[in-house]
C-alpha cells in the first residue's frame, strides 16, 4: 500500500515538474521606441518562471536554404544571440531555443515561399539542417523551434449577419479555395525534415520543437504520427483566431478557450488541442499558446452600442497603442491603462468599458462605442492575468505539456498596471 502511494506521489510530482513554461521573446522589441523597448534588465525578472526561452526569429535564406539571422545587425553585429544565450549563466534551468519563421521572415515576392521550396529537395533540406547545427552551436543555443511558415487557411469573408455567413464558411471547408495544391507532398516532406533534424541534432543533444502558427492547418501539413516522435513538444498557435487584418469588418474574441455559438468550430483552444490528441499526439507534448495582448478594431456608428461580440461593421485595426505603436494590437499594459482611465475623460481619451467572462470560456473584451459623430469607437478582445490562469488550469486538467506565452515583451514587464512585473506570466505559472 505504502509503495503504491509512494509511486502515485512520485508520478504526480513527476507530472507537475514536467509542466513546461515556454516563453517567447521577440527580439524585434529591441527596435521599439520609448517605454515599449525591453532591455536585458527588463527581461531578467521573467526568466525564473520560464523553462524555455524562445528567441524570435531566424529565417531561411531564399537562395541557399540555410538558416540565417533575420536582423543580422542586431543578432550577430551587436551580438544579441550571444547576449541572450549568456542569460543561462544566471538561470541554469533555462533552455534557450532559436525559432525560425514565426511570420517574421518576409520575402519580396509574396507568392514565393522558400519554406515550401526547401522541403521539396533533399539538397535544400541538407543545407538547412547543416546550417542549423552550425548556427545553433556557434551561438550556444540549446535547440531549434520550427515556427514554419506554411500557407495559412484563407480568411473567411464574413459580411453582415454572422449566421448567414456561416453557410458560406461551411462551403469553404469543402475546399473551394485551395491553400496549397501540393499539401500532401509537403506534409510528407516536412515530416522527413523533422526526422533529418532530429538525427543531426542527436550528437550534440540539441532540442527540436514545433510551433504551429495561427491558421496553419495541421490536417494539411502535419503528419502527426511521424512528426511527434521527432520533436520534444509542440506549441499550438491557439490565438489570433480573429484578427483585424484577416477580419476587418467583424470584431470578435481572439483566443477563446471553448467553441462559441455560430462561429467556426475550429476557432478555439479546445478544438485545436482535441485535434492533436485525436491524432495520436501524447498530451504531455502539447503546449497551448497564450497571447499577452489583445486585438483591436475600430467600432463605427453601425457597430451598435452594446459591444457584445461578434461586433459587426467595424473598420479594420484600432489605432496603435501609445507604447508599442502597432495598429490593431494592444499589449496588456496598454489595455489595462485604457480600462483604468478617469471616467470624466472624453473623446479619444475616454476609458474603455471592460466586460469580463464569468463563465470562463471565451475571454474578456473592452470597448468604447462610437460617439454621436461616429468617432472614437474601439473594441478590443484580450487576455489578462485572470483569463490566462483559466487556460492554465485547462492545461493542468488535461495533463497537457504546458503553455507557450506570446510573448514576454507584450506582458506588463514594467509593472505599470498593478505594480507587479509580468502579471500574465506569473498568473500562468502559478496555476501550472
Ligand atoms: C528584395 O528587395 C530588397 C530591397 O528592395 C533588395 O535589396 C533585395 O535584393 C531583394 N531581394 C531579392 C531576393 O530579390
Ligand atoms: C476527436 O474525436 C472524436 C471522436 O472520434 C470526434 O467526435 C471529434 O470530432 C474529434 N475532434 C477533433 C477536433 O478532431
Short mmCIF file of C-alpha atoms and ligand atoms in Angstrom, two decimals:
data_model
loop_
_atom_site.label_atom_id
_atom_site.label_comp_id
_atom_site.label_asym_id
_atom_site.label_seq_id
_atom_site.Cartn_x
_atom_site.Cartn_y
_atom_site.Cartn_z
CA UNK A 1 0.00 0.00 0.00
CA UNK A 2 2.72 2.44 1.02
CA UNK A 3 4.58 1.55 -2.11
CA UNK A 4 1.56 2.39 -4.22
CA UNK A 5 1.11 5.75 -2.50
CA UNK A 6 4.78 6.47 -2.97
CA UNK A 7 4.54 5.59 -6.61
CA UNK A 8 1.45 7.74 -7.13
CA UNK A 9 3.11 10.67 -5.36
CA UNK A 10 6.21 10.26 -7.48
CA UNK A 11 4.08 10.18 -10.61
CA UNK A 12 2.20 13.30 -9.53
CA UNK A 13 5.36 15.22 -8.74
CA UNK A 14 6.86 13.97 -11.94
CA UNK A 15 3.97 15.30 -13.97
CA UNK A 16 3.95 18.60 -12.08
CA UNK A 17 7.59 19.18 -12.77
CA UNK A 18 7.11 18.26 -16.38
CA UNK A 19 4.66 21.10 -16.97
CA UNK A 20 6.53 23.47 -19.20
CA UNK A 21 6.54 27.24 -19.31
CA UNK A 22 7.75 28.25 -22.75
CA UNK A 23 8.50 31.97 -23.00
CA UNK A 24 8.71 33.55 -26.41
CA UNK A 25 10.95 36.59 -26.67
CA UNK A 26 10.54 38.80 -29.73
CA UNK A 27 13.96 40.30 -30.36
CA UNK A 28 12.50 42.99 -32.62
CA UNK A 29 11.33 44.58 -29.35
CA UNK A 30 14.88 45.94 -29.33
CA UNK A 31 13.85 48.28 -32.11
CA UNK A 32 10.83 49.70 -30.30
CA UNK A 33 10.97 53.23 -29.00
CA UNK A 34 10.45 54.56 -25.51
CA UNK A 35 8.65 52.55 -22.87
CA UNK A 36 7.94 49.58 -25.17
CA UNK A 37 11.63 48.81 -25.52
CA UNK A 38 12.67 45.79 -23.49
CA UNK A 39 16.17 45.76 -22.05
CA UNK A 40 18.00 42.76 -20.66
CA UNK A 41 17.34 44.09 -17.17
CA UNK A 42 13.64 44.19 -18.00
CA UNK A 43 13.76 40.59 -19.18
CA UNK A 44 15.57 39.32 -16.11
CA UNK A 45 12.60 39.09 -13.65
CA UNK A 46 10.70 36.85 -16.10
CA UNK A 47 13.35 34.21 -16.52
CA UNK A 48 12.93 32.48 -13.17
CA UNK A 49 9.43 31.44 -14.33
CA UNK A 50 10.48 30.05 -17.72
CA UNK A 51 11.76 26.57 -18.61
CA UNK A 52 12.37 27.59 -22.20
CA UNK A 53 13.22 30.93 -23.67
CA UNK A 54 12.48 31.04 -27.40
CA UNK A 55 14.34 33.69 -29.38
CA UNK A 56 12.23 35.01 -32.23
CA UNK A 57 13.11 34.94 -35.07
CA UNK A 58 15.61 33.49 -37.50
CA UNK A 59 14.86 32.99 -41.18
CA UNK A 60 15.53 30.87 -44.25
CA UNK A 61 17.85 32.22 -46.93
CA UNK A 62 15.76 32.03 -50.14
CA UNK A 63 18.80 31.25 -52.26
CA UNK A 64 20.86 28.84 -50.17
CA UNK A 65 18.07 27.50 -47.90
CA UNK A 66 20.36 27.95 -44.94
CA UNK A 67 19.13 29.04 -41.53
CA UNK A 68 20.10 32.68 -41.15
CA UNK A 69 19.64 35.63 -38.78
CA UNK A 70 16.79 37.95 -39.79
CA UNK A 71 18.21 41.03 -38.11
CA UNK A 72 21.85 40.45 -38.78
CA UNK A 73 22.82 43.87 -37.46
CA UNK A 74 21.28 43.08 -34.07
CA UNK A 75 21.60 39.28 -33.84
CA UNK A 76 25.22 38.98 -34.90
CA UNK A 77 26.56 42.54 -35.36
CA UNK A 78 25.52 43.61 -31.88
CA UNK A 79 25.99 40.06 -30.62
CA UNK A 80 22.41 39.75 -29.37
CA UNK A 81 22.28 35.99 -29.96
CA UNK A 82 25.22 35.55 -27.63
CA UNK A 83 23.89 38.03 -25.09
CA UNK A 84 20.69 36.04 -24.84
CA UNK A 85 22.29 32.60 -24.61
CA UNK A 86 24.56 34.00 -21.88
CA UNK A 87 21.45 34.50 -19.75
CA UNK A 88 21.79 30.82 -18.90
CA UNK A 89 24.69 31.71 -16.59
CA UNK A 90 22.31 33.17 -14.03
CA UNK A 91 19.44 30.83 -14.93
CA UNK A 92 20.85 27.35 -15.29
CA UNK A 93 17.36 25.81 -15.54
CA UNK A 94 16.69 27.75 -18.73
CA UNK A 95 16.89 26.13 -22.16
CA UNK A 96 17.25 28.67 -24.94
CA UNK A 97 15.91 27.91 -28.41
CA UNK A 98 16.19 29.80 -31.68
CA UNK A 99 12.91 29.98 -33.57
CA UNK A 100 12.74 30.05 -37.35
CA UNK A 101 9.85 31.69 -39.22
CA UNK A 102 7.10 32.96 -36.98
CA UNK A 103 5.58 35.09 -39.77
CA UNK A 104 8.54 37.45 -39.37
CA UNK A 105 10.53 36.10 -42.30
CA UNK A 106 9.35 38.28 -45.16
CA UNK A 107 10.13 37.93 -48.85
CA UNK A 108 9.90 40.43 -51.67
CA UNK A 109 7.66 38.28 -53.75
CA UNK A 110 4.79 37.17 -51.55
CA UNK A 111 3.85 34.37 -53.96
CA UNK A 112 7.22 32.72 -53.37
CA UNK A 113 7.56 30.66 -50.20
CA UNK A 114 11.05 29.24 -49.55
CA UNK A 115 9.63 27.30 -46.59
CA UNK A 116 7.89 25.06 -49.11
CA UNK A 117 10.68 25.06 -51.68
CA UNK A 118 13.13 23.95 -49.03
CA UNK A 119 11.06 20.88 -48.25
CA UNK A 120 10.90 19.64 -51.82
CA UNK A 121 14.52 18.82 -52.37
CA UNK A 122 16.99 16.67 -50.44
CA UNK A 123 19.91 19.05 -51.12
CA UNK A 124 17.91 22.02 -49.82
CA UNK A 125 16.94 20.13 -46.68
CA UNK A 126 20.56 19.14 -46.12
CA UNK A 127 21.66 22.76 -46.49
CA UNK A 128 19.09 23.79 -43.92
CA UNK A 129 19.92 21.01 -41.46
CA UNK A 130 23.70 21.55 -41.64
CA UNK A 131 23.43 25.31 -41.32
CA UNK A 132 21.06 24.91 -38.36
CA UNK A 133 23.51 22.72 -36.46
CA UNK A 134 26.32 25.16 -37.20
CA UNK A 135 24.38 28.30 -36.23
CA UNK A 136 22.99 26.79 -33.02
CA UNK A 137 26.42 25.59 -31.92
CA UNK A 138 28.19 28.83 -32.83
CA UNK A 139 25.88 30.86 -30.63
CA UNK A 140 25.33 28.23 -27.97
CA UNK A 141 21.58 27.74 -28.41
CA UNK A 142 20.05 24.61 -26.88
CA UNK A 143 17.92 23.88 -29.89
CA UNK A 144 15.68 24.94 -32.75
CA UNK A 145 11.99 25.79 -32.82
CA UNK A 146 10.26 25.36 -36.17
CA UNK A 147 7.64 28.13 -36.40
CA UNK A 148 7.34 27.01 -40.01
CA UNK A 149 5.70 29.40 -42.44
CA UNK A 150 3.21 27.09 -44.12
CA UNK A 151 0.49 28.80 -46.17
CA UNK A 152 -2.44 29.76 -43.99
CA UNK A 153 -6.11 29.00 -44.35
CA UNK A 154 -7.78 31.86 -46.17
CA UNK A 155 -9.72 34.35 -44.08
CA UNK A 156 -13.39 33.73 -44.16
CA UNK A 157 -15.25 36.60 -45.71
CA UNK A 158 -17.88 37.45 -43.16
CA UNK A 159 -20.35 40.20 -44.01
CA UNK A 160 -23.46 41.25 -42.21
CA UNK A 161 -25.11 38.66 -40.08
CA UNK A 162 -22.70 36.02 -38.87
CA UNK A 163 -25.26 33.30 -39.12
CA UNK A 164 -25.94 33.95 -42.77
CA UNK A 165 -22.23 33.95 -43.44
CA UNK A 166 -21.90 30.65 -41.69
CA UNK A 167 -23.31 28.80 -44.68
CA UNK A 168 -20.65 30.41 -46.82
CA UNK A 169 -17.97 29.43 -44.30
CA UNK A 170 -19.11 25.84 -44.46
CA UNK A 171 -18.74 25.83 -48.22
CA UNK A 172 -15.11 26.89 -47.76
CA UNK A 173 -14.42 23.82 -45.67
CA UNK A 174 -15.24 21.63 -48.59
CA UNK A 175 -12.33 23.17 -50.40
CA UNK A 176 -13.42 25.76 -52.93
CA UNK A 177 -10.19 27.67 -52.25
CA UNK A 178 -7.07 25.55 -52.19
CA UNK A 179 -4.40 26.61 -49.71
CA UNK A 180 -1.60 24.58 -51.27
CA UNK A 181 -2.00 22.27 -54.24
CA UNK A 182 0.95 20.17 -53.11
CA UNK A 183 -0.03 19.97 -49.47
CA UNK A 184 0.14 16.16 -49.44
CA UNK A 185 3.76 16.16 -50.64
CA UNK A 186 4.72 19.00 -48.31
CA UNK A 187 3.24 17.13 -45.41
CA UNK A 188 5.36 14.08 -46.10
CA UNK A 189 8.48 16.14 -46.77
CA UNK A 190 8.07 18.20 -43.60
CA UNK A 191 7.89 15.02 -41.54
CA UNK A 192 11.08 13.90 -43.27
CA UNK A 193 12.75 17.21 -42.43
CA UNK A 194 11.90 16.84 -38.74
CA UNK A 195 13.48 13.37 -38.74
CA UNK A 196 16.58 14.62 -40.51
CA UNK A 197 16.91 17.44 -38.00
CA UNK A 198 16.43 15.11 -35.07
CA UNK A 199 19.11 12.76 -36.37
CA UNK A 200 21.55 15.61 -36.98
CA UNK A 201 20.83 17.10 -33.53
CA UNK A 202 21.40 13.86 -31.63
CA UNK A 203 25.19 14.03 -31.27
CA UNK A 204 25.05 17.50 -29.73
CA UNK A 205 21.92 16.86 -27.70
CA UNK A 206 20.09 19.73 -29.40
CA UNK A 207 16.35 20.11 -28.86
CA UNK A 208 13.79 20.30 -31.67
CA UNK A 209 10.34 21.79 -31.18
CA UNK A 210 7.44 22.74 -33.43
CA UNK A 211 5.32 25.88 -33.21
CA UNK A 212 2.11 25.93 -35.21
CA UNK A 213 1.36 29.43 -36.45
CA UNK A 214 -2.26 30.58 -36.24
CA UNK A 215 -4.38 29.47 -39.23
CA UNK A 216 -1.88 26.89 -40.40
CA UNK A 217 -3.99 23.81 -40.88
CA UNK A 218 -2.38 20.83 -39.17
CA UNK A 219 -4.54 18.43 -41.16
CA UNK A 220 -2.97 19.77 -44.37
CA UNK A 221 0.67 19.96 -43.36
CA UNK A 222 1.48 17.87 -40.31
CA UNK A 223 1.79 14.11 -40.38
CA UNK A 224 1.32 13.93 -36.63
CA UNK A 225 2.28 10.27 -36.07
CA UNK A 226 5.62 10.86 -37.84
CA UNK A 227 6.37 14.36 -36.58
CA UNK A 228 5.55 13.85 -32.90
CA UNK A 229 8.37 11.37 -32.16
CA UNK A 230 10.90 13.77 -33.73
CA UNK A 231 10.04 16.81 -31.62
CA UNK A 232 10.28 17.48 -27.90
CA UNK A 233 6.97 19.35 -27.89
CA UNK A 234 4.51 21.31 -29.99
CA UNK A 235 3.28 24.84 -29.24
CA UNK A 236 -0.18 25.38 -30.69
CA UNK A 237 -0.97 28.71 -32.33
CA UNK A 238 -4.18 28.84 -30.35
CA UNK A 239 -4.65 32.61 -30.52
CA UNK A 240 -5.35 35.24 -33.22
CA UNK A 241 -8.34 33.21 -34.39
CA UNK A 242 -9.95 36.56 -35.23
CA UNK A 243 -7.73 39.49 -36.20
CA UNK A 244 -8.44 42.95 -37.61
CA UNK A 245 -6.20 42.19 -40.59
CA UNK A 246 -7.98 38.98 -41.54
CA UNK A 247 -11.44 40.01 -40.44
CA UNK A 248 -11.56 43.81 -40.66
CA UNK A 249 -15.35 44.04 -40.55
CA UNK A 250 -16.11 41.78 -37.59
CA UNK A 251 -14.60 42.17 -34.16
CA UNK A 252 -14.70 39.06 -32.01
CA UNK A 253 -12.96 37.18 -29.22
CA UNK A 254 -9.49 36.34 -30.49
CA UNK A 255 -8.47 33.37 -28.39
CA UNK A 256 -11.49 31.64 -26.83
CA UNK A 257 -10.94 28.51 -24.79
CA UNK A 258 -14.15 26.80 -25.97
CA UNK A 259 -16.33 26.89 -29.07
CA UNK A 260 -18.62 29.89 -29.39
CA UNK A 261 -22.11 29.56 -30.89
CA UNK A 262 -22.35 30.31 -34.62
CA UNK A 263 -18.60 30.56 -35.14
CA UNK A 264 -16.06 28.44 -36.95
CA UNK A 265 -15.94 25.37 -34.70
CA UNK A 266 -12.16 25.11 -35.07
CA UNK A 267 -11.51 28.64 -33.77
CA UNK A 268 -10.85 27.82 -30.14
CA UNK A 269 -8.19 26.23 -27.99
CA UNK A 270 -10.20 23.17 -27.06
CA UNK A 271 -10.71 22.17 -30.70
CA UNK A 272 -7.03 22.59 -31.52
CA UNK A 273 -5.94 20.51 -28.55
CA UNK A 274 -8.50 17.81 -29.25
CA UNK A 275 -7.43 17.59 -32.87
CA UNK A 276 -3.84 16.79 -31.90
CA UNK A 277 -4.84 14.35 -29.18
CA UNK A 278 -7.24 12.64 -31.58
CA UNK A 279 -4.36 12.17 -33.98
CA UNK A 280 -2.04 10.24 -31.66
CA UNK A 281 -0.19 13.16 -30.04
CA UNK A 282 0.55 12.37 -26.39
CA UNK A 283 -0.94 15.07 -24.17
CA UNK A 284 2.38 15.87 -22.48
CA UNK A 285 3.87 17.02 -25.77
CA UNK A 286 1.16 19.59 -26.46
CA UNK A 287 1.51 23.16 -25.18
CA UNK A 288 -1.21 25.71 -25.72
CA UNK A 289 -0.28 29.19 -26.94
CA UNK A 290 -1.48 32.11 -24.83
CA UNK A 291 -1.13 35.70 -26.06
CA UNK A 292 -0.09 38.57 -23.80
CA UNK A 293 -2.02 41.05 -25.91
CA UNK A 294 -5.35 41.93 -27.41
CA UNK A 295 -6.61 42.61 -30.92
CA UNK A 296 -8.47 45.84 -31.55
CA UNK A 297 -10.95 47.11 -34.15
CA UNK A 298 -12.49 50.49 -34.91
CA UNK A 299 -16.19 50.50 -33.98
CA UNK A 300 -18.34 52.60 -36.32
CA UNK A 301 -21.84 54.11 -35.95
CA UNK A 302 -23.16 50.89 -37.45
CA UNK A 303 -21.44 48.66 -34.90
CA UNK A 304 -24.11 49.20 -32.26
CA UNK A 305 -23.53 50.33 -28.70
CA UNK A 306 -23.53 47.12 -26.68
CA UNK A 307 -20.07 45.86 -27.64
CA UNK A 308 -21.43 42.33 -27.41
CA UNK A 309 -19.40 40.17 -29.82
CA UNK A 310 -19.39 39.49 -32.68
CA UNK A 311 -19.42 43.22 -33.37
CA UNK A 312 -20.27 43.92 -36.98
CA UNK A 313 -19.46 46.80 -39.33
CA UNK A 314 -16.12 47.50 -37.72
CA UNK A 315 -13.50 49.28 -39.76
CA UNK A 316 -10.21 47.42 -39.53
CA UNK A 317 -7.45 47.71 -36.94
CA UNK A 318 -7.87 50.03 -33.97
CA UNK A 319 -5.44 52.90 -33.58
CA UNK A 320 -1.97 51.96 -32.41
CA UNK A 321 -1.36 51.96 -28.65
CA UNK A 322 0.88 54.64 -27.21
CA UNK A 323 3.68 52.21 -26.30
CA UNK A 324 4.02 49.55 -28.99
CA UNK A 325 2.54 51.67 -31.77
CA UNK A 326 1.15 48.74 -33.73
CA UNK A 327 -2.36 49.28 -35.18
CA UNK A 328 -4.79 46.54 -34.18
CA UNK A 329 -2.58 45.13 -31.44
CA UNK A 330 -2.57 46.22 -27.82
CA UNK A 331 -0.22 44.88 -25.19
CA UNK A 332 -1.68 44.08 -21.79
CA UNK A 333 -0.30 47.24 -20.14
CA UNK A 334 -1.75 49.35 -22.97
CA UNK A 335 -5.19 47.80 -22.45
CA UNK A 336 -5.01 47.97 -18.68
CA UNK A 337 -4.25 51.68 -18.82
CA UNK A 338 -7.23 52.39 -21.07
CA UNK A 339 -9.60 50.48 -18.79
CA UNK A 340 -8.44 52.26 -15.66
CA UNK A 341 -8.75 55.79 -17.05
CA UNK A 342 -10.74 58.52 -15.38
CA UNK A 343 -14.43 58.31 -16.32
CA UNK A 344 -14.54 62.07 -16.85
CA UNK A 345 -12.25 61.86 -19.87
CA UNK A 346 -13.86 62.22 -23.28
CA UNK A 347 -13.31 61.61 -26.96
CA UNK A 348 -10.26 59.59 -27.82
CA UNK A 349 -9.12 59.78 -24.19
CA UNK A 350 -12.32 58.27 -22.83
CA UNK A 351 -11.83 54.99 -20.92
CA UNK A 352 -12.80 51.60 -22.33
CA UNK A 353 -15.57 49.72 -20.60
CA UNK A 354 -14.45 46.28 -19.54
CA UNK A 355 -16.64 43.18 -19.87
CA UNK A 356 -15.33 40.10 -18.12
CA UNK A 357 -16.12 36.47 -18.73
CA UNK A 358 -17.81 34.99 -15.68
CA UNK A 359 -18.39 31.68 -17.49
CA UNK A 360 -14.66 31.43 -18.13
CA UNK A 361 -15.00 30.24 -21.70
CA UNK A 362 -14.26 32.98 -24.21
CA UNK A 363 -12.12 35.71 -22.63
CA UNK A 364 -12.53 39.39 -21.84
CA UNK A 365 -13.23 42.37 -24.01
CA UNK A 366 -13.39 46.12 -23.60
CA UNK A 367 -14.93 48.76 -25.80
CA UNK A 368 -15.95 52.33 -26.37
CA UNK A 369 -18.78 52.66 -28.85
CA UNK A 370 -18.60 55.41 -31.47
CA UNK A 371 -19.87 58.83 -30.34
CA UNK A 372 -22.60 60.98 -31.94
CA UNK A 373 -20.20 61.99 -34.68
CA UNK A 374 -19.27 58.37 -35.33
CA UNK A 375 -15.82 58.87 -33.84
CA UNK A 376 -13.60 57.17 -31.26
CA UNK A 377 -15.18 53.74 -31.37
CA UNK A 378 -12.82 50.95 -30.29
CA UNK A 379 -13.27 47.27 -29.45
CA UNK A 380 -10.55 45.03 -28.07
CA UNK A 381 -10.65 41.31 -27.21
CA UNK A 382 -7.81 40.37 -24.94
CA UNK A 383 -6.01 38.15 -22.49
CA UNK A 384 -5.47 39.28 -18.92
CA UNK A 385 -3.96 37.55 -15.89
CA UNK A 386 -7.28 36.04 -14.78
CA UNK A 387 -8.18 34.59 -18.20
CA UNK A 388 -4.64 33.29 -18.70
CA UNK A 389 -4.98 31.49 -15.36
CA UNK A 390 -8.15 29.77 -16.59
CA UNK A 391 -6.31 28.48 -19.64
CA UNK A 392 -3.51 27.34 -17.41
CA UNK A 393 -5.98 25.35 -15.31
CA UNK A 394 -7.24 23.76 -18.52
CA UNK A 395 -3.68 22.65 -19.30
CA UNK A 396 -3.43 21.11 -15.87
CA UNK A 397 -6.83 19.40 -16.07
CA UNK A 398 -5.98 17.85 -19.43
CA UNK A 399 -2.44 16.87 -18.41
CA UNK A 400 -1.04 18.82 -21.32
CA UNK A 401 2.64 19.63 -21.65
CA UNK A 402 2.43 23.27 -20.74
CA UNK A 403 1.96 26.79 -22.00
CA UNK A 404 3.77 28.91 -24.58
CA UNK A 405 3.44 32.64 -23.92
CA UNK A 406 3.45 35.00 -26.93
CA UNK A 407 5.32 36.88 -25.76
CA UNK A 408 7.27 38.27 -22.81
CA UNK A 409 7.69 41.70 -24.36
CA UNK A 410 3.91 42.29 -24.54
CA UNK A 411 3.25 41.32 -20.93
CA UNK A 412 3.46 44.14 -18.41
CA UNK A 413 7.21 43.84 -17.97
CA UNK A 414 7.44 47.19 -16.17
CA UNK A 415 4.59 46.53 -13.76
CA UNK A 416 2.69 49.61 -15.00
CA UNK A 417 -0.76 48.14 -14.48
CA UNK A 418 -0.79 46.79 -10.94
CA UNK A 419 2.80 47.25 -9.80
CA UNK A 420 3.76 43.62 -10.36
CA UNK A 421 6.05 42.78 -13.27
CA UNK A 422 4.96 40.08 -15.76
CA UNK A 423 1.46 39.57 -14.29
CA UNK A 424 0.26 37.30 -17.14
CA UNK A 425 3.34 35.10 -16.98
CA UNK A 426 3.06 34.81 -13.20
CA UNK A 427 -0.62 34.05 -13.39
CA UNK A 428 0.00 31.18 -15.83
CA UNK A 429 2.95 29.86 -13.87
CA UNK A 430 1.18 29.71 -10.53
CA UNK A 431 -1.67 27.70 -11.97
CA UNK A 432 0.53 25.19 -13.78
C1 LIG B 1 14.40 42.40 -52.03
O1 LIG B 1 14.28 43.80 -52.02
C2 LIG B 1 15.38 44.48 -51.46
C3 LIG B 1 15.07 45.96 -51.36
O2 LIG B 1 14.08 46.34 -52.26
C4 LIG B 1 16.64 44.20 -52.29
O3 LIG B 1 17.74 44.85 -51.73
C5 LIG B 1 16.87 42.70 -52.32
O4 LIG B 1 17.96 42.40 -53.16
C6 LIG B 1 15.63 41.96 -52.80
N1 LIG B 1 15.85 40.53 -52.65
C7 LIG B 1 15.56 39.65 -53.59
C8 LIG B 1 15.84 38.23 -53.25
O5 LIG B 1 15.09 39.94 -54.66
C1 LIG B 2 -12.00 13.88 -31.92
O1 LIG B 2 -12.53 12.58 -31.98
C2 LIG B 2 -13.89 12.49 -31.58
C3 LIG B 2 -14.27 11.00 -31.51
O2 LIG B 2 -13.93 10.37 -32.68
C4 LIG B 2 -14.73 13.27 -32.57
O3 LIG B 2 -16.09 13.21 -32.21
C5 LIG B 2 -14.28 14.70 -32.59
O4 LIG B 2 -14.99 15.45 -33.58
C6 LIG B 2 -12.80 14.80 -32.88
N1 LIG B 2 -12.41 16.19 -32.70
C7 LIG B 2 -11.44 16.77 -33.41
C8 LIG B 2 -11.19 18.22 -33.14
O5 LIG B 2 -10.74 16.19 -34.20
#
